[in-house]
Coordinates of C-alpha atoms in Angstrom, one line a residue:
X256 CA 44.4 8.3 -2.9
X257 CA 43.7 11.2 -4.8
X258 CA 40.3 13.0 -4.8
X259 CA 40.0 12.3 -8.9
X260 CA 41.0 8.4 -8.5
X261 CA 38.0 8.1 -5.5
X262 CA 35.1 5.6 -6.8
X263 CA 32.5 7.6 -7.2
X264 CA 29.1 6.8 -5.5
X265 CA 25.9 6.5 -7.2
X266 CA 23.6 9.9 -5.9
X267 CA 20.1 7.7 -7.1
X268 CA 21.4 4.9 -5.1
X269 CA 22.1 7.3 -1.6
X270 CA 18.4 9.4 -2.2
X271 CA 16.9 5.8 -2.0
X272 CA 19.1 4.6 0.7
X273 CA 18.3 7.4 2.5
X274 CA 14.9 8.4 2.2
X275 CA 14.4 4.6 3.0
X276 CA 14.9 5.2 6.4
X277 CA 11.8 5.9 8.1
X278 CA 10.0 3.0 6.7
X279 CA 12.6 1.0 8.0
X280 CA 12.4 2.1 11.2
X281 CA 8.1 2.1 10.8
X282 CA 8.6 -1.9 9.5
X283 CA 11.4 -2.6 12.5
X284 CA 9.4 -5.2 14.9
X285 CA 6.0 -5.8 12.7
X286 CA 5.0 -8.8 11.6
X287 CA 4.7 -9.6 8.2
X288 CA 2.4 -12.4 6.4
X289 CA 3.8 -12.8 3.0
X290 CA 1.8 -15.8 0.6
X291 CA 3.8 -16.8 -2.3
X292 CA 2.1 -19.9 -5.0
X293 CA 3.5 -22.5 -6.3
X294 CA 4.1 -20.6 -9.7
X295 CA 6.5 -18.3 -7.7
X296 CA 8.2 -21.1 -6.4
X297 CA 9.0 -22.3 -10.1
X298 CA 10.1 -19.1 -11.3
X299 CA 13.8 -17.7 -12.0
X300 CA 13.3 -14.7 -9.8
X301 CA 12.2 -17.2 -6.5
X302 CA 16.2 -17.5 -5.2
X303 CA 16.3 -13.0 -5.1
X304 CA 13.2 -13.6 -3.2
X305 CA 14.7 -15.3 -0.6
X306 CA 17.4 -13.0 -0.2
X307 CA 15.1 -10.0 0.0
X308 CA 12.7 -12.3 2.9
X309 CA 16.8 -12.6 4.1
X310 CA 17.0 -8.7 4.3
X311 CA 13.8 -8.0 5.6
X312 CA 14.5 -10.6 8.4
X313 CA 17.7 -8.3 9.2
X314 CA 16.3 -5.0 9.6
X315 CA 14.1 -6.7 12.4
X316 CA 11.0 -7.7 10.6
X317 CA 8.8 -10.8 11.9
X318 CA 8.3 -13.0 8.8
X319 CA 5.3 -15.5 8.1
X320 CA 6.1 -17.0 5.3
X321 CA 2.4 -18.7 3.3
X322 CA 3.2 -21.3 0.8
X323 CA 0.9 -22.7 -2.1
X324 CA 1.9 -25.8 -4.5
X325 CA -0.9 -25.9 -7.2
X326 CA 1.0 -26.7 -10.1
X327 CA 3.4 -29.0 -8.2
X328 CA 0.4 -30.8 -7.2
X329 CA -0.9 -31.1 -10.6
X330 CA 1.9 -32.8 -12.0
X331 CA 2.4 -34.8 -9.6
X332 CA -1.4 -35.9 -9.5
X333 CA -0.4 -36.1 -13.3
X334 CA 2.9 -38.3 -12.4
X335 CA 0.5 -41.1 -10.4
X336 CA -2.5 -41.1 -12.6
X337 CA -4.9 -39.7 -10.2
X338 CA -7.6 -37.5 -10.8
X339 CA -8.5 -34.5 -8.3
X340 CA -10.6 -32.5 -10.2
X341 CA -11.3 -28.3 -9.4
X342 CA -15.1 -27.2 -8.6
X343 CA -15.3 -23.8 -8.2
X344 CA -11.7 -23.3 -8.4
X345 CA -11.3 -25.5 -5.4
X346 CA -9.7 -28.7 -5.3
X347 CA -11.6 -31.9 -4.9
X348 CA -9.3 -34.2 -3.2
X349 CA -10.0 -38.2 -2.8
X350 CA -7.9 -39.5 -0.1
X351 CA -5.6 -41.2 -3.0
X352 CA -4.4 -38.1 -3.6
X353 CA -3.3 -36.8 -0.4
X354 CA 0.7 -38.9 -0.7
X355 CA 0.6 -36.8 -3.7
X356 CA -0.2 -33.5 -2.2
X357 CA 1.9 -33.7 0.6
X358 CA 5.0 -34.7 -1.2
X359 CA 4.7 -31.3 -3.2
X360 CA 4.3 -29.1 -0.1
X361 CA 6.8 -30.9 1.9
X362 CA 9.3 -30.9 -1.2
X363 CA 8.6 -26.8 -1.6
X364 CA 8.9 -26.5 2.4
X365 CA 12.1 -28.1 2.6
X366 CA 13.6 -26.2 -0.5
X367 CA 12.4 -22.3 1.3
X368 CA 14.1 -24.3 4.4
X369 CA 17.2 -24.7 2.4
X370 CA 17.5 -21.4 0.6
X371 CA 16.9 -19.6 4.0
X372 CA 19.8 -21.6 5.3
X373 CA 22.2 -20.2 2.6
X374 CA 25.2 -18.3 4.3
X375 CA 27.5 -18.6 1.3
X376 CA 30.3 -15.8 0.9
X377 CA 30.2 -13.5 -2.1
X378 CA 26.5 -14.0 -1.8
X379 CA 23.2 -12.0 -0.3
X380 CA 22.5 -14.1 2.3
X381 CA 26.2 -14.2 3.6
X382 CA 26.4 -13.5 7.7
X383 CA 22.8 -14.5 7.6
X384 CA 21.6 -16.9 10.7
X385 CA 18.1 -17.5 9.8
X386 CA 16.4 -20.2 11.7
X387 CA 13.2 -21.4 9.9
X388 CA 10.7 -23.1 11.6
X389 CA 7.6 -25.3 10.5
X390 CA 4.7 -27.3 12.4
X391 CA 1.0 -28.2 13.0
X392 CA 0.3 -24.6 13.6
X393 CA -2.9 -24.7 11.4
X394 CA -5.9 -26.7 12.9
X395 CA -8.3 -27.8 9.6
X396 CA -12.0 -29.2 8.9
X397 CA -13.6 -30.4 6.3
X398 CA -14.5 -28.3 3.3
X399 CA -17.7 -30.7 3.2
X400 CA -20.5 -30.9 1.0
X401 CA -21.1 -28.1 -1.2
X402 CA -23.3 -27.2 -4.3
X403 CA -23.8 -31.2 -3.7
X404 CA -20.1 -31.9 -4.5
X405 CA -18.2 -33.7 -1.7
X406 CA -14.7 -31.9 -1.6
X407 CA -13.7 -35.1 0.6
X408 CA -10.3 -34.1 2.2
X409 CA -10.4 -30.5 0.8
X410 CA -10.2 -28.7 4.3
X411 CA -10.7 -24.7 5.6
X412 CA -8.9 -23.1 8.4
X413 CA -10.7 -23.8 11.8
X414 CA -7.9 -21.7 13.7
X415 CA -4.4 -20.7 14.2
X416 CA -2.3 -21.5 16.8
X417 CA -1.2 -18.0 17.7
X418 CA 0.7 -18.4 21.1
X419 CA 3.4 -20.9 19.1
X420 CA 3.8 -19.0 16.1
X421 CA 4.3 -15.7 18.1
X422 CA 6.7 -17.6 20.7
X423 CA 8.8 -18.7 17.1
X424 CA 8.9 -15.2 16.3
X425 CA 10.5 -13.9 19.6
X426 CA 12.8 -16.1 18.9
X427 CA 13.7 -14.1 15.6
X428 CA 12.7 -17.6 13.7
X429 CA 10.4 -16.9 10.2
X430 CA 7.6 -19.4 10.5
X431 CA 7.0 -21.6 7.5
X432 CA 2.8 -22.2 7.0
X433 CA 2.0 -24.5 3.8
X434 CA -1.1 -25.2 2.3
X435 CA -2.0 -27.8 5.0
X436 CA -3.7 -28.2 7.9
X437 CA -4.3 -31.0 10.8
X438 CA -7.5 -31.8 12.4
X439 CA -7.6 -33.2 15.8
X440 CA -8.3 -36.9 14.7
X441 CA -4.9 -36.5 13.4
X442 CA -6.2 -36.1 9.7
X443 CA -4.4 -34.1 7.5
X444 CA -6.4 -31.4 5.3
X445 CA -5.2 -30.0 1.7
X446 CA -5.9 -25.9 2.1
X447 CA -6.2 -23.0 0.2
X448 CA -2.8 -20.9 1.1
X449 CA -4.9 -18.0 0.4
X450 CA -7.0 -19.0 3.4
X451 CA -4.6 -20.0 5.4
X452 CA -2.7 -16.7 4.6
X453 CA -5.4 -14.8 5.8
X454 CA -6.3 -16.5 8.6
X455 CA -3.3 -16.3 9.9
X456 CA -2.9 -12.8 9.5
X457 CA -6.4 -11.6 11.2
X458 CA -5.3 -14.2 13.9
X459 CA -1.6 -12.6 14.7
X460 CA -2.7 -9.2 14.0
X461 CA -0.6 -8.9 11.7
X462 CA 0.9 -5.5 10.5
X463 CA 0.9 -6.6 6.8
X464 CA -0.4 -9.4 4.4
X465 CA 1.6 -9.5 1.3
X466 CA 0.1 -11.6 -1.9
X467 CA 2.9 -12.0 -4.0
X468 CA 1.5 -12.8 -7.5
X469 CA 2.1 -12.9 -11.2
X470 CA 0.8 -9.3 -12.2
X471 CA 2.3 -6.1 -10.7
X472 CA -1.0 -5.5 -8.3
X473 CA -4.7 -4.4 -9.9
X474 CA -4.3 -2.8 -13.2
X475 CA -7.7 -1.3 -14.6
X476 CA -7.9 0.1 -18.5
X477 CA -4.0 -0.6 -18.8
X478 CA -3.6 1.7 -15.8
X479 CA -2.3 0.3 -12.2
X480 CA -4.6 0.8 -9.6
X481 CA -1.9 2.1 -6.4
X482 CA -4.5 2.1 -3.9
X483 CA -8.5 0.7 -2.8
X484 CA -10.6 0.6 0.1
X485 CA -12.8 -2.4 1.0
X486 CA -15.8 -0.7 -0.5
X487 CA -13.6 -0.5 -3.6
X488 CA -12.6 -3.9 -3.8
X489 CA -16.2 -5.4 -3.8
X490 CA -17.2 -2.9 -6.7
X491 CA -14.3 -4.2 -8.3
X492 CA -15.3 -7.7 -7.9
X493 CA -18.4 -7.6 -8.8
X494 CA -18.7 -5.4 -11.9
X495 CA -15.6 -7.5 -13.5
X496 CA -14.6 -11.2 -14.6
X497 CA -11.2 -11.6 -12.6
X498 CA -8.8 -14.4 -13.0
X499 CA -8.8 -16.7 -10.4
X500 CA -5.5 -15.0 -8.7
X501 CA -6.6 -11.7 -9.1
X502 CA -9.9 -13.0 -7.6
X503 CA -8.7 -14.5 -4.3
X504 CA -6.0 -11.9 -3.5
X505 CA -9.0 -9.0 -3.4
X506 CA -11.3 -11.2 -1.4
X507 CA -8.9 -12.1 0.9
X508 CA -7.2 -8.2 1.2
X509 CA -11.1 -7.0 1.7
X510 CA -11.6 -9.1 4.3
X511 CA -8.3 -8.8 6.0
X512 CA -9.0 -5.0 6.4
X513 CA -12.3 -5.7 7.9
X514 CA -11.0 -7.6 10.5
X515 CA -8.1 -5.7 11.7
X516 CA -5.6 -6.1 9.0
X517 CA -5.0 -2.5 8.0
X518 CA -2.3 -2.8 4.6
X519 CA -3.0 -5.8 2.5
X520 CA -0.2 -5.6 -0.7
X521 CA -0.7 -7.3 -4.1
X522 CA 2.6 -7.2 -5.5
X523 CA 5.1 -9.2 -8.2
X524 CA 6.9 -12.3 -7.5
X525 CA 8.4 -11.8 -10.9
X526 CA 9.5 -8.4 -11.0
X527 CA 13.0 -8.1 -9.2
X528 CA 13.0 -6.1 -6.5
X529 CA 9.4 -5.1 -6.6
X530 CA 8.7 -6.6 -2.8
X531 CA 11.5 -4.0 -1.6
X532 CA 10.2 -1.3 -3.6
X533 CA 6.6 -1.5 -2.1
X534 CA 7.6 -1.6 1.4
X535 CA 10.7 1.0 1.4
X536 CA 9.6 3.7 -1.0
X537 CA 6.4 6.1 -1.4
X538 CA 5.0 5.2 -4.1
X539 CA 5.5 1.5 -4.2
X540 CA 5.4 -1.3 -7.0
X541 CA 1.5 -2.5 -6.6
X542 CA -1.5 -2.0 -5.7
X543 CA -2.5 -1.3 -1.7
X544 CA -5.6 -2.1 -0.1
X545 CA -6.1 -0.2 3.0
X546 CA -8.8 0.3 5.8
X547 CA -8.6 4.2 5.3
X548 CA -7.7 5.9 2.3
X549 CA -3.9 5.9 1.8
X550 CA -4.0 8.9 0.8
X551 CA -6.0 11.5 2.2
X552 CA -7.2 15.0 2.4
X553 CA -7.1 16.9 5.9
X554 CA -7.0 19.9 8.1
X555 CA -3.7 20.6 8.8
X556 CA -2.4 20.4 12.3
X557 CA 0.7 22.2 13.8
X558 CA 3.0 19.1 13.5
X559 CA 2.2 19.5 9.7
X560 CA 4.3 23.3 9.4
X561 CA 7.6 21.9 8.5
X562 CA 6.2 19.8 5.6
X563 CA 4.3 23.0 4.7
X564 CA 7.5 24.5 4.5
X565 CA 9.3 22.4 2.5
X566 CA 6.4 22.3 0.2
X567 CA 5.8 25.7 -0.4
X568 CA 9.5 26.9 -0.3
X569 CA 10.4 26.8 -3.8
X570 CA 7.6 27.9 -4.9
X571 CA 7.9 31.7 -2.6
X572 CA 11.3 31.9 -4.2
X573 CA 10.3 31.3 -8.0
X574 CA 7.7 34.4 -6.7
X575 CA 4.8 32.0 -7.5
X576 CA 3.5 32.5 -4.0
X577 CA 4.1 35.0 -1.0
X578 CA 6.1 34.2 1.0
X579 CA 4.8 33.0 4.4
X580 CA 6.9 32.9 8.2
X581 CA 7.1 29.6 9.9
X582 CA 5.9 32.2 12.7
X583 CA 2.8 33.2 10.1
X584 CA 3.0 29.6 9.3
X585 CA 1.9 28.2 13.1
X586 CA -0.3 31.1 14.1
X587 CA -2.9 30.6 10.6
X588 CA -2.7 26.3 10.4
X589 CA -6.3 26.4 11.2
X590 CA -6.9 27.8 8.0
X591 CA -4.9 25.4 6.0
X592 CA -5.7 21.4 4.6
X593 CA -3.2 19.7 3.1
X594 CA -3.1 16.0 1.4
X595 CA -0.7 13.8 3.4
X596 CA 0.9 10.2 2.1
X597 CA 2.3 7.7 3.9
X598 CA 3.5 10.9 6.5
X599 CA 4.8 13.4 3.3
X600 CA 2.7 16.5 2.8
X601 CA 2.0 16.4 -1.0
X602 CA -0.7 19.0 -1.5
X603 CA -2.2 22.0 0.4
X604 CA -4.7 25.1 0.0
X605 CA -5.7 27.8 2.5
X606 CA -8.7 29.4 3.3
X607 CA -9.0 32.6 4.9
X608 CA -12.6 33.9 6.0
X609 CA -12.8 37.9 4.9
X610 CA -16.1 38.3 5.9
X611 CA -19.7 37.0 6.3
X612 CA -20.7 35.9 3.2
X613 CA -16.9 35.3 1.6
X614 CA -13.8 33.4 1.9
X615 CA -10.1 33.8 -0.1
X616 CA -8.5 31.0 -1.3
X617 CA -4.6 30.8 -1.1
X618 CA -1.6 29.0 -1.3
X619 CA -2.8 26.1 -3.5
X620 CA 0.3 24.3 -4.2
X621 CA 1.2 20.6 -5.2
X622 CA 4.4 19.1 -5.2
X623 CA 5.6 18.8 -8.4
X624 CA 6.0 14.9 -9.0
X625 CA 2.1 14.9 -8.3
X626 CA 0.6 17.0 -10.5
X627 CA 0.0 14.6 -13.2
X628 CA -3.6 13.8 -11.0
X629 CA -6.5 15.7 -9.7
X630 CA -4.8 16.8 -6.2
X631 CA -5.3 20.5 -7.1
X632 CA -9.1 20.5 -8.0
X633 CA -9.3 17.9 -4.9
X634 CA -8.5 20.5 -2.3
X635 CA -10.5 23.0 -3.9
X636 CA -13.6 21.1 -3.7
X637 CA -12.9 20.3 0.0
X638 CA -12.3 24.1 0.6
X639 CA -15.8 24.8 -1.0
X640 CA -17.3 22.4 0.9
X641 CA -15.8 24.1 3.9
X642 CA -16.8 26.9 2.6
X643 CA -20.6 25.8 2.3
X644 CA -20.5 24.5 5.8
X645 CA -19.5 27.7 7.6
X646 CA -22.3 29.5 5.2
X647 CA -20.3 31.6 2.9
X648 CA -20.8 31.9 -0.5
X649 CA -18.2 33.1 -2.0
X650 CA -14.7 32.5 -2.6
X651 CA -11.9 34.8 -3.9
X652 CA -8.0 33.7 -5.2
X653 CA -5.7 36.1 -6.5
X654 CA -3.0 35.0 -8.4
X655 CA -0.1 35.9 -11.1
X656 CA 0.8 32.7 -12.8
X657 CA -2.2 30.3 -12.2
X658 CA -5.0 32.4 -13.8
X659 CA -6.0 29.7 -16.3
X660 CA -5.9 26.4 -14.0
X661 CA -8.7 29.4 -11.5
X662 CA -10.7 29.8 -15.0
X663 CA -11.0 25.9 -15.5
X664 CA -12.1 25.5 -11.6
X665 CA -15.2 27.8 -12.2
X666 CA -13.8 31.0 -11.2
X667 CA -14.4 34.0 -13.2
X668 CA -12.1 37.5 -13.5
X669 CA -13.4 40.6 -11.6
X670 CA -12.1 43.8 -10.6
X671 CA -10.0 44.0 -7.4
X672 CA -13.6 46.7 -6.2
X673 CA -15.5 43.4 -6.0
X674 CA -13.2 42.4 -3.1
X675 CA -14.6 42.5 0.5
X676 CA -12.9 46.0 1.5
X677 CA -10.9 44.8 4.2
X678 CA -9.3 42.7 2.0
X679 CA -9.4 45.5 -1.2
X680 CA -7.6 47.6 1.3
X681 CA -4.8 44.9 1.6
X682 CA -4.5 44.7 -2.0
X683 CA -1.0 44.1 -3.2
X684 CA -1.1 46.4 -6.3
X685 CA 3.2 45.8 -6.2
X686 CA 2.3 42.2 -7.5
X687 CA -0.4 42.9 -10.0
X688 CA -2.4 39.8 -9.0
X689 CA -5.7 39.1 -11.1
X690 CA -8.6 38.5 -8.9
X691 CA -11.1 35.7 -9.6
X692 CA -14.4 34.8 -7.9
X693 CA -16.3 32.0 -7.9
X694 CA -20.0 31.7 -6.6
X695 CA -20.9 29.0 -4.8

């Protein structure tokens, strides 16, 4: 074959492929919860669903997969003429209903089941062997009397058995959980799969809990929210009139990270791939709620040198900074912070004591496909405020391109003489820098 006729391969396709590979080594041997509603279920997108719970089976991953079946309970409460009424958003259910009820979960467990079990050739889940497993592994009571409303056989999670749904997944089986649960009278209990989602998760320890829903994740003003913090979540909740979802899904991911569940994802069931794109890329598809701060602001440490590098590289060759050693690099990190994602150094500023009462600032820099935020002026204020706590009062920056971004920040243009003179006598007239101060 000659080198023109050779197919030619796709360079966004190997960049992803590639820079895909730490998370999944991070995901290999977690355990996942993933709850999915009955809408999903319905919709056209639910058959690449199961592939991609197929692939993330195969790169190691321990599925629990949560089922709901609203709407194929209402129709077929519609179907039989039987009235189970919502209070609250919860289901009443008379004991009429409950053939009803589990006819629609059964029927959506055995059709996951089925689709799992798909090993056709020419197909995604060709060369799959995926052995899916279901059972009592939710213990229920009664939802009881509330607001004075009788929920009847409207049930909550009383516990999880974990032993038998871990056992399952050494076995490399993905555990099934409906919206059911059993009682030890032998009574069967219609659940909220939200609940039983996060029960199960807290209970496992699970790594992840994954609400696939309807929207893309938590969009505020038109604008998606990527990431919140419990204390976020409730402000959310409380200043705003959420659908019912939307409503559920935060409750359940604030309370998850409270007790133990670190990452809680609100993703798409309906946008194709978007369950692959959270969990293998760095920016994701929806909205994560996290116990700390996904992204955060730091003092650098000497593992963090060779993403300094990389940062800060092409900007010393554009001459937009000095260029610094890796040598210089490791022997000044305490003086550096840096904003890390997800492991990926995305932002960092130094800050070099010149004497008593003053500090320089240096080597602000931002990688370029974050700029569009506040990352700058967010190290800047956490270099004033260490700054502040080591007494000093003012800081310096010289610069040669950035003057006016300086200017915006609250620094003002003075003459080089107004330097500390140790540092005036380092003065790199060769580059012409301005010098700015700013008072703190």
């Amino acid at each position: 074959m000659t080198t023109s006729a050779m197919p030619q391969i796709n360079p966004e396709y190997v960049h992803w492929f590639r820079n895909s590979a730490p998370y999944i080594n991070t995901h290999r041997g977690k355990t996942f919860v993933i709850m999915f509603g009955g809408e999903a279920v319905n919709h056209p997108n639910f058959s690449t669903l199961i592939h991609d719970f197929a692939l993330l089976h195969s790169l190691g991953i321990k599925l629990v997969l949560v089922h709901g079946a609203r709407p194929q309970i209402e129709k077929n409460l519609k179907d039989a003429d039987i009235e189970s009424p919502l209070h609250q958003d919860i289901r009443v259910t008379p004991r009429v209903a409950m053939p009803s009820i589990l006819q629609a979960v059964g029927a959506i467990r055995l059709q996951i089941e089925a689709q799992l079990s798909m090993g056709l050739a020419n197909s995604p889940m060709y060369g799959s062997r995926i052995d899916a497993v279901s059972g009592n592994f939710v213990t229920a009571r009664p939802y009881g009397i509330r607001d004075g409303v009788d929920y009847q056989m409207t049930g909550e999670v009383r516990s999880i058995d974990v032993e038998a749904i871990k056992n399952n997944l050494l076995h490399d089986h993905i555990v099934i959980l409906g919206s059911m649960g059993y009682s030890a009278t032998g009574e069967v209990f219609n659940l909220l799969a939200e609940d039983v989602a996060l029960s199960a998760a807290v209970a496992l320890g699970a790594d992840k809990l994954i609400f696939l829903g309807e929207e893309v994740g938590i969009n505020h003003n038109d604008r998606l929210l990527r990431e919140m913090i419990p204390n976020e979540v409730d402000r959310f909740l409380r200043d705003r009139d959420l659908n019912c979802e939307i409503n559920y899904f935060l409750s359940c991911a604030s309370n998850a990270c409270r007790q133990g569940v670190h990452r809680t994802h609100i993703i798409s069931y309906a946008k194709n791939g978007a369950l692959l794109e959270e969990l293998f890329t760095r920016d994701g598809s929806g909205t994560l709620i996290s116990h700390d701060p996904y992204e955060e602001i730091r003092r650098a440490d000497i593992d963090d040198v060779v993403g300094l590098i990389k940062l800060l590289s092409p900007l010393e060759e554009q001459g937009i900074l000095v260029s610094r050693s890796r040598e210089r690099l490791v022997q000044e990190i305490d003086n550096y912070s840096v904003i890390e994602r997800d492991g990926m150094i995305l932002g960092c500023a130094a800050l070099y004591p010149l004497d008593a009462n003053s500090a320089e600032v240096a080597c602000v820099a931002v990688h370029p496909e974050y700029r569009s935020g506040s990352r700058g002026a967010d190290l800047l204020a956490f270099l004033e405020q260490q700054a502040r706590s080591h007494g000093l009062h003012k800081l310096f920056v010289l610069t040669t391109r950035t003057a006016h971004w300086f200017v915006e920040q609250g620094f003002a243009e003075v003459e080089a003489s107004a330097l500390p003179e140790a540092r005036r006598e380092k003065y790199n007239n060769g580059r012409n820098s301005k010098v700015f101060q700013k008072n703190l």
